[in-house]
PDB file of C-alpha atoms and ligand atoms in Angstrom:
ATOM      1  CA  MET A 122      -8.395  24.399 -11.922  1.00  0.00           C
ATOM      2  CA  PHE A 123      -4.681  23.678 -12.055  1.00  0.00           C
ATOM      3  CA  LEU A 124      -2.891  26.734 -10.044  1.00  0.00           C
ATOM      4  CA  THR A 125       0.666  26.532  -8.846  1.00  0.00           C
ATOM      5  CA  PHE A 126       2.556  28.721  -6.524  1.00  0.00           C
ATOM      6  CA  GLU A 127       6.324  29.971  -7.132  1.00  0.00           C
ATOM      7  CA  GLY A 128       8.755  32.217  -6.026  1.00  0.00           C
ATOM      8  CA  ILE A 129      12.113  32.243  -4.313  1.00  0.00           C
ATOM      9  CA  GLU A 130      12.929  30.883  -0.882  1.00  0.00           C
ATOM     10  CA  GLY A 131      11.108  33.130   1.692  1.00  0.00           C
ATOM     11  CA  CYS A 132       8.738  34.653  -0.974  1.00  0.00           C
ATOM     12  CA  GLY A 133       5.887  33.727   1.386  1.00  0.00           C
ATOM     13  CA  LYS A 134       4.424  31.257  -0.949  1.00  0.00           C
ATOM     14  CA  SER A 135       3.572  28.574   1.381  1.00  0.00           C
ATOM     15  CA  THR A 136       1.840  30.538   3.726  1.00  0.00           C
ATOM     16  CA  GLN A 137      -0.419  31.832   0.867  1.00  0.00           C
ATOM     17  CA  ILE A 138      -1.032  28.965  -0.664  1.00  0.00           C
ATOM     18  CA  GLU A 139      -2.610  27.400   2.564  1.00  0.00           C
ATOM     19  CA  ARG A 140      -4.815  30.500   2.984  1.00  0.00           C
ATOM     20  CA  LEU A 141      -6.144  30.295  -0.204  1.00  0.00           C
ATOM     21  CA  ALA A 142      -6.961  26.463   0.082  1.00  0.00           C
ATOM     22  CA  ALA A 143      -8.625  27.348   3.300  1.00  0.00           C
ATOM     23  CA  PHE A 144     -10.403  30.253   1.842  1.00  0.00           C
ATOM     24  CA  LEU A 145     -11.789  28.401  -1.194  1.00  0.00           C
ATOM     25  CA  GLU A 146     -13.066  25.259   1.112  1.00  0.00           C
ATOM     26  CA  TRP A 147     -14.774  27.802   2.870  1.00  0.00           C
ATOM     27  CA  ARG A 148     -16.538  28.785  -0.480  1.00  0.00           C
ATOM     28  CA  GLY A 149     -17.441  25.571  -1.292  1.00  0.00           C
ATOM     29  CA  VAL A 150     -15.003  24.420  -3.578  1.00  0.00           C
ATOM     30  CA  LYS A 151     -13.072  20.852  -3.402  1.00  0.00           C
ATOM     31  CA  VAL A 152      -9.126  21.512  -3.097  1.00  0.00           C
ATOM     32  CA  ALA A 153      -6.246  19.271  -3.235  1.00  0.00           C
ATOM     33  CA  LEU A 154      -3.142  21.126  -1.808  1.00  0.00           C
ATOM     34  CA  THR A 155       0.239  19.841  -2.773  1.00  0.00           C
ATOM     35  CA  ARG A 156       3.796  20.500  -3.096  1.00  0.00           C
ATOM     36  CA  GLU A 157       6.951  19.786  -4.588  1.00  0.00           C
ATOM     37  CA  PRO A 158       9.123  18.258  -3.791  1.00  0.00           C
ATOM     38  CA  GLY A 159       7.128  16.201  -1.229  1.00  0.00           C
ATOM     39  CA  GLY A 160       3.433  15.745  -2.671  1.00  0.00           C
ATOM     40  CA  SER A 161       3.471  12.057  -3.164  1.00  0.00           C
ATOM     41  CA  PRO A 162       4.967   9.020  -1.175  1.00  0.00           C
ATOM     42  CA  ILE A 163       8.259   8.594  -3.435  1.00  0.00           C
ATOM     43  CA  GLY A 164       8.317  12.534  -3.421  1.00  0.00           C
ATOM     44  CA  LYS A 165       8.599  12.659   0.373  1.00  0.00           C
ATOM     45  CA  SER A 166      11.611  10.556   0.243  1.00  0.00           C
ATOM     46  CA  LEU A 167      12.956  12.189  -2.358  1.00  0.00           C
ATOM     47  CA  ARG A 168      12.379  15.568  -0.742  1.00  0.00           C
ATOM     48  CA  SER A 169      14.940  14.496   1.894  1.00  0.00           C
ATOM     49  CA  ILE A 170      17.178  13.531  -0.721  1.00  0.00           C
ATOM     50  CA  LEU A 171      17.134  16.662  -2.666  1.00  0.00           C
ATOM     51  CA  LEU A 172      17.255  19.066   0.378  1.00  0.00           C
ATOM     52  CA  SER A 173      19.630  17.799   2.283  1.00  0.00           C
ATOM     53  CA  GLU A 174      22.702  19.078   3.124  1.00  0.00           C
ATOM     54  CA  SER A 175      24.549  16.023   3.553  1.00  0.00           C
ATOM     55  CA  TYR A 176      24.873  15.760  -0.121  1.00  0.00           C
ATOM     56  CA  ALA A 177      26.554  17.908  -2.617  1.00  0.00           C
ATOM     57  CA  VAL A 178      24.205  16.588  -5.979  1.00  0.00           C
ATOM     58  CA  ALA A 179      25.580  17.154  -9.528  1.00  0.00           C
ATOM     59  CA  ALA A 180      23.251  19.295 -11.374  1.00  0.00           C
ATOM     60  CA  GLU A 181      22.114  16.494 -14.034  1.00  0.00           C
ATOM     61  CA  THR A 182      21.053  14.227 -10.964  1.00  0.00           C
ATOM     62  CA  GLU A 183      19.393  17.161  -8.989  1.00  0.00           C
ATOM     63  CA  LEU A 184      17.268  18.089 -12.517  1.00  0.00           C
ATOM     64  CA  LEU A 185      16.416  14.142 -12.664  1.00  0.00           C
ATOM     65  CA  LEU A 186      15.513  13.740  -9.126  1.00  0.00           C
ATOM     66  CA  TYR A 187      13.010  16.553  -9.565  1.00  0.00           C
ATOM     67  CA  ALA A 188      11.675  15.083 -12.870  1.00  0.00           C
ATOM     68  CA  ALA A 189      10.991  11.651 -11.131  1.00  0.00           C
ATOM     69  CA  GLU A 190       9.655  13.273  -8.520  1.00  0.00           C
ATOM     70  CA  ARG A 191       6.978  15.073 -10.690  1.00  0.00           C
ATOM     71  CA  ALA A 192       6.265  12.430 -12.662  1.00  0.00           C
ATOM     72  CA  GLU A 193       4.854  10.611  -9.882  1.00  0.00           C
ATOM     73  CA  HIS A 194       2.996  13.255  -8.328  1.00  0.00           C
ATOM     74  CA  VAL A 195       1.716  14.138 -11.798  1.00  0.00           C
ATOM     75  CA  ALA A 196       0.388  10.542 -11.976  1.00  0.00           C
ATOM     76  CA  LYS A 197      -0.299   9.509  -8.633  1.00  0.00           C
ATOM     77  CA  VAL A 198      -1.586  12.980  -7.294  1.00  0.00           C
ATOM     78  CA  ILE A 199      -2.211  15.977  -9.317  1.00  0.00           C
ATOM     79  CA  ARG A 200      -3.781  13.932 -12.631  1.00  0.00           C
ATOM     80  CA  PRO A 201      -6.452  12.012 -10.454  1.00  0.00           C
ATOM     81  CA  ALA A 202      -7.686  15.258  -8.004  1.00  0.00           C
ATOM     82  CA  LEU A 203      -7.830  17.122 -11.386  1.00  0.00           C
ATOM     83  CA  ALA A 204     -10.733  13.799 -12.993  1.00  0.00           C
ATOM     84  CA  ARG A 205     -12.213  14.138  -9.445  1.00  0.00           C
ATOM     85  CA  GLY A 206     -13.007  17.832 -10.426  1.00  0.00           C
ATOM     86  CA  GLU A 207     -11.154  19.034  -7.477  1.00  0.00           C
ATOM     87  CA  TRP A 208      -8.841  22.424  -7.648  1.00  0.00           C
ATOM     88  CA  VAL A 209      -5.367  21.514  -7.663  1.00  0.00           C
ATOM     89  CA  LEU A 210      -3.105  23.989  -5.543  1.00  0.00           C
ATOM     90  CA  CYS A 211       0.218  23.021  -6.159  1.00  0.00           C
ATOM     91  CA  ASP A 212       3.608  24.844  -4.033  1.00  0.00           C
ATOM     92  CA  ARG A 213       6.235  25.100  -6.620  1.00  0.00           C
ATOM     93  CA  TYR A 214       5.987  22.885 -10.070  1.00  0.00           C
ATOM     94  CA  GLY A 215       7.971  23.456 -13.751  1.00  0.00           C
ATOM     95  CA  ASP A 216       8.698  27.274 -13.307  1.00  0.00           C
ATOM     96  CA  ALA A 217      10.862  25.891 -10.371  1.00  0.00           C
ATOM     97  CA  THR A 218      12.535  23.606 -12.387  1.00  0.00           C
ATOM     98  CA  ARG A 219      13.238  26.267 -15.015  1.00  0.00           C
ATOM     99  CA  ALA A 220      14.703  29.112 -12.720  1.00  0.00           C
ATOM    100  CA  TYR A 221      16.551  26.785 -10.157  1.00  0.00           C
ATOM    101  CA  GLN A 222      18.505  24.237 -12.734  1.00  0.00           C
ATOM    102  CA  HIS A 223      18.476  26.515 -15.797  1.00  0.00           C
ATOM    103  CA  TRP A 224      19.090  30.017 -14.583  1.00  0.00           C
ATOM    104  CA  GLY A 225      20.247  28.996 -10.876  1.00  0.00           C
ATOM    105  CA  ARG A 226      22.436  25.823 -11.958  1.00  0.00           C
ATOM    106  CA  GLY A 227      22.932  26.207 -15.537  1.00  0.00           C
ATOM    107  CA  LEU A 228      21.736  23.418 -17.082  1.00  0.00           C
ATOM    108  CA  SER A 229      20.247  23.862 -20.574  1.00  0.00           C
ATOM    109  CA  ARG A 230      16.853  24.708 -21.021  1.00  0.00           C
ATOM    110  CA  GLU A 231      16.027  21.989 -23.715  1.00  0.00           C
ATOM    111  CA  SER A 232      17.461  19.714 -21.201  1.00  0.00           C
ATOM    112  CA  ILE A 233      14.862  20.825 -18.663  1.00  0.00           C
ATOM    113  CA  GLU A 234      12.122  20.834 -21.408  1.00  0.00           C
ATOM    114  CA  THR A 235      12.787  17.437 -22.266  1.00  0.00           C
ATOM    115  CA  ALA A 236      12.939  16.394 -18.505  1.00  0.00           C
ATOM    116  CA  HIS A 237       9.485  18.013 -17.633  1.00  0.00           C
ATOM    117  CA  ALA A 238       8.083  17.122 -20.445  1.00  0.00           C
ATOM    118  CA  ILE A 239       8.604  13.103 -19.779  1.00  0.00           C
ATOM    119  CA  ALA A 240       7.391  13.903 -16.231  1.00  0.00           C
ATOM    120  CA  THR A 241       4.412  15.702 -16.932  1.00  0.00           C
ATOM    121  CA  GLY A 242       2.954  14.221 -20.098  1.00  0.00           C
ATOM    122  CA  GLY A 243       2.467  17.956 -21.089  1.00  0.00           C
ATOM    123  CA  LEU A 244       0.282  18.687 -18.217  1.00  0.00           C
ATOM    124  CA  GLU A 245       0.558  22.878 -17.265  1.00  0.00           C
ATOM    125  CA  PRO A 246      -1.079  24.878 -14.652  1.00  0.00           C
ATOM    126  CA  ASP A 247      -4.025  26.702 -15.843  1.00  0.00           C
ATOM    127  CA  ALA A 248      -2.809  29.663 -13.834  1.00  0.00           C
ATOM    128  CA  THR A 249       0.717  30.328 -11.796  1.00  0.00           C
ATOM    129  CA  ILE A 250       0.832  32.878  -8.889  1.00  0.00           C
ATOM    130  CA  TRP A 251       4.655  34.076  -9.056  1.00  0.00           C
ATOM    131  CA  LEU A 252       5.076  35.999  -5.750  1.00  0.00           C
ATOM    132  CA  LYS A 253       7.845  38.238  -6.313  1.00  0.00           C
ATOM    133  CA  LEU A 254      10.134  39.403  -4.061  1.00  0.00           C
ATOM    134  CA  GLY A 255      13.692  40.691  -3.787  1.00  0.00           C
ATOM    135  CA  ALA A 256      16.378  38.037  -3.120  1.00  0.00           C
ATOM    136  CA  GLU A 257      17.665  40.069  -0.461  1.00  0.00           C
ATOM    137  CA  GLU A 258      14.850  40.360   1.448  1.00  0.00           C
ATOM    138  CA  ALA A 259      13.347  36.941   0.550  1.00  0.00           C
ATOM    139  CA  VAL A 260      16.827  35.051   1.783  1.00  0.00           C
ATOM    140  CA  SER A 261      16.700  37.353   4.906  1.00  0.00           C
ATOM    141  CA  ARG A 262      13.058  36.133   5.615  1.00  0.00           C
ATOM    142  CA  ALA A 263      14.189  32.306   5.079  1.00  0.00           C
ATOM    143  CA  ARG A 264      17.339  32.346   6.909  1.00  0.00           C
ATOM    144  CA  LEU A 265      15.455  34.250   9.815  1.00  0.00           C
ATOM    145  CA  ARG A 266      12.759  31.343   9.791  1.00  0.00           C
ATOM    146  CA  ASN A 267      15.297  29.119   9.767  1.00  0.00           C
ATOM    147  CA  GLY A 268      13.510  25.860  10.270  1.00  0.00           C
ATOM    148  CA  LYS A 269      14.869  24.453   7.254  1.00  0.00           C
ATOM    149  CA  VAL A 270      18.761  24.107   8.224  1.00  0.00           C
ATOM    150  CA  LYS A 271      17.604  22.670  11.747  1.00  0.00           C
ATOM    151  CA  SER A 272      15.415  20.388  10.090  1.00  0.00           C
ATOM    152  CA  GLY A 273      18.366  19.312   7.544  1.00  0.00           C
ATOM    153  CA  GLU A 274      16.500  20.789   4.757  1.00  0.00           C
ATOM    154  CA  GLY A 275      19.022  23.993   4.210  1.00  0.00           C
ATOM    155  CA  ARG A 276      20.550  22.880   0.864  1.00  0.00           C
ATOM    156  CA  PHE A 277      18.872  25.682  -1.455  1.00  0.00           C
ATOM    157  CA  GLU A 278      19.098  28.383   1.687  1.00  0.00           C
ATOM    158  CA  ALA A 279      22.857  27.703   1.904  1.00  0.00           C
ATOM    159  CA  GLU A 280      23.541  29.040  -1.466  1.00  0.00           C
ATOM    160  CA  ALA A 281      24.878  32.151  -1.945  1.00  0.00           C
ATOM    161  CA  LEU A 282      23.025  35.729  -2.409  1.00  0.00           C
ATOM    162  CA  ASP A 283      24.088  35.687  -6.120  1.00  0.00           C
ATOM    163  CA  PHE A 284      22.190  32.351  -7.160  1.00  0.00           C
ATOM    164  CA  HIS A 285      19.195  33.301  -5.539  1.00  0.00           C
ATOM    165  CA  ARG A 286      19.382  36.697  -7.041  1.00  0.00           C
ATOM    166  CA  ARG A 287      19.635  34.556 -10.655  1.00  0.00           C
ATOM    167  CA  VAL A 288      16.724  32.302  -9.337  1.00  0.00           C
ATOM    168  CA  GLU A 289      14.670  35.608  -9.420  1.00  0.00           C
ATOM    169  CA  ALA A 290      16.144  37.045 -12.468  1.00  0.00           C
ATOM    170  CA  GLY A 291      14.775  33.603 -14.008  1.00  0.00           C
ATOM    171  CA  TYR A 292      11.180  34.284 -12.757  1.00  0.00           C
ATOM    172  CA  VAL A 293      11.089  37.445 -14.275  1.00  0.00           C
ATOM    173  CA  HIS A 294      12.301  35.879 -17.805  1.00  0.00           C
ATOM    174  CA  LEU A 295       9.512  33.371 -17.065  1.00  0.00           C
ATOM    175  CA  ALA A 296       6.436  35.278 -16.354  1.00  0.00           C
ATOM    176  CA  ALA A 297       7.920  37.715 -19.691  1.00  0.00           C
ATOM    177  CA  GLU A 298       7.721  34.152 -21.434  1.00  0.00           C
ATOM    178  CA  PHE A 299       4.449  32.990 -20.223  1.00  0.00           C
ATOM    179  CA  PRO A 300       2.285  36.320 -19.835  1.00  0.00           C
ATOM    180  CA  GLU A 301      -1.139  34.417 -20.218  1.00  0.00           C
ATOM    181  CA  ARG A 302      -0.051  31.877 -17.471  1.00  0.00           C
ATOM    182  CA  ILE A 303       1.913  33.578 -14.998  1.00  0.00           C
ATOM    183  CA  ILE A 304       0.590  35.962 -12.940  1.00  0.00           C
ATOM    184  CA  ALA A 305       3.247  38.233 -11.147  1.00  0.00           C
ATOM    185  CA  VAL A 306       1.770  39.377  -7.462  1.00  0.00           C
ATOM    186  CA  ASP A 307       3.575  41.906  -4.935  1.00  0.00           C
ATOM    187  CA  GLY A 308       5.346  39.421  -2.552  1.00  0.00           C
ATOM    188  CA  SER A 309       6.433  42.452   0.122  1.00  0.00           C
ATOM    189  CA  GLY A 310       4.880  43.622   2.813  1.00  0.00           C
ATOM    190  CA  ASP A 311       2.474  41.291   5.527  1.00  0.00           C
ATOM    191  CA  ALA A 312       0.716  38.733   4.740  1.00  0.00           C
ATOM    192  CA  ASP A 313      -2.507  39.875   5.019  1.00  0.00           C
ATOM    193  CA  SER A 314      -2.043  42.375   1.976  1.00  0.00           C
ATOM    194  CA  VAL A 315      -0.129  39.621   0.195  1.00  0.00           C
ATOM    195  CA  PHE A 316      -3.375  37.604   0.405  1.00  0.00           C
ATOM    196  CA  THR A 317      -5.524  40.539  -0.536  1.00  0.00           C
ATOM    197  CA  ARG A 318      -3.603  40.930  -3.570  1.00  0.00           C
ATOM    198  CA  ILE A 319      -4.043  37.463  -4.299  1.00  0.00           C
ATOM    199  CA  VAL A 320      -7.742  37.290  -4.531  1.00  0.00           C
ATOM    200  CA  ALA A 321      -7.946  40.356  -6.676  1.00  0.00           C
ATOM    201  CA  VAL A 322      -5.865  38.976  -9.294  1.00  0.00           C
ATOM    202  CA  LEU A 323      -7.917  35.508  -9.115  1.00  0.00           C
ATOM    203  CA  GLU A 324     -11.101  37.512  -9.143  1.00  0.00           C
ATOM    204  CA  ALA A 325      -9.745  39.913 -11.715  1.00  0.00           C
ATOM    205  CA  ARG A 326      -9.150  36.396 -14.414  1.00  0.00           C
ATOM    206  CA  HIS A 327     -12.531  35.356 -13.573  1.00  0.00           C
ATOM    207  CA  ALA A 328     -10.580  32.280 -11.437  1.00  0.00           C
ATOM    208  CA  ILE A 329     -12.972  32.933  -8.794  1.00  0.00           C
ATOM    209  CA  GLY A 330     -16.105  34.850  -8.191  1.00  0.00           C
TER     210      GLY A 330
HETATM  211  P1  LIG B 988      10.306  24.395  -1.160  1.00  0.00           P
HETATM  212  O1  LIG B 988       9.894  23.352  -0.159  1.00  0.00           O
HETATM  213  O2  LIG B 988       8.866  25.229  -1.922  1.00  0.00           O
HETATM  214  O3  LIG B 988      10.969  25.361  -0.009  1.00  0.00           O
HETATM  215  P2  LIG B 988      10.850  27.121  -0.026  1.00  0.00           P
HETATM  216  O4  LIG B 988       9.668  26.677   0.959  1.00  0.00           O
HETATM  217  O5  LIG B 988      11.844  27.313   0.879  1.00  0.00           O
HETATM  218  O6  LIG B 988      10.656  27.560  -0.860  1.00  0.00           O
HETATM  219  O7  LIG B 988      11.134  23.889  -2.285  1.00  0.00           O
HETATM  220  C1  LIG B 988      12.627  23.314  -1.894  1.00  0.00           C
HETATM  221  C2  LIG B 988      13.586  23.521  -2.588  1.00  0.00           C
HETATM  222  O8  LIG B 988      13.535  22.796  -4.041  1.00  0.00           O
HETATM  223  C3  LIG B 988      13.697  24.927  -2.851  1.00  0.00           C
HETATM  224  O9  LIG B 988      14.919  25.271  -2.693  1.00  0.00           O
HETATM  225  C4  LIG B 988      13.234  25.189  -4.454  1.00  0.00           C
HETATM  226  C5  LIG B 988      13.952  23.588  -5.051  1.00  0.00           C
HETATM  227  N1  LIG B 988      13.361  23.138  -6.144  1.00  0.00           N
HETATM  228  C6  LIG B 988      14.351  23.140  -7.413  1.00  0.00           C
HETATM  229  O10 LIG B 988      15.141  22.988  -7.606  1.00  0.00           O
HETATM  230  N2  LIG B 988      13.528  22.680  -8.723  1.00  0.00           N
HETATM  231  C7  LIG B 988      11.941  22.292  -8.728  1.00  0.00           C
HETATM  232  O11 LIG B 988      11.923  21.779  -9.923  1.00  0.00           O
HETATM  233  C8  LIG B 988      11.723  22.357  -7.611  1.00  0.00           C
HETATM  234  C9  LIG B 988      10.044  21.560  -7.746  1.00  0.00           C
HETATM  235  C10 LIG B 988      11.926  22.572  -6.450  1.00  0.00           C
END
């Protein structure tokens, strides 16, 4: 099972993916918990470039760096874990590139799909949990958290609200485009309620029993 988590900054996906990993392990499932950017050694170095506020990165550079980090991640981490029979839980994957680099930055969908196809060799998740949350609420949560800014990883948090609105609208489009794969989960409310919703949708799809 290859499961990805998606949503805008502050939607709560990192908290929820960790909870789900712990829950599955407790039920005896072998889990590989990973993330983009940063899930491989090269990916960690690329993450610091991609999220640093010190660079004003051209949109095309950004796309290709995300694609490079994904290629490494798929080859060195995701495919090997799937081959060992583990469940791969990945915090962001291709939909983030579609939502951020196409809807957010305005690059063509075609160039995104080409870069993504080179990076993945066609590997798509079995299911994607999209934590749906309005841009205003998500961004104010993310800014409250504020750790990213201190750690120098605030390049996306610093974007205007309008950018985050476009990204959220991108996820709305993607959920309509891939209704079989993308499962929308209401990301509002406390972490316990959101987690209960996630377990319920996975049970409904017989992903967990
Ligand atoms: P992440 O570490 O998930 O940050 P957060 O927990 O705040 O959501 O992701 C870092 C940033 O990278 C995030 O702002 C979105 C961006 N991103 C892209 O623009 N394109 C991509 O393909 C990926 C994987 C991430």
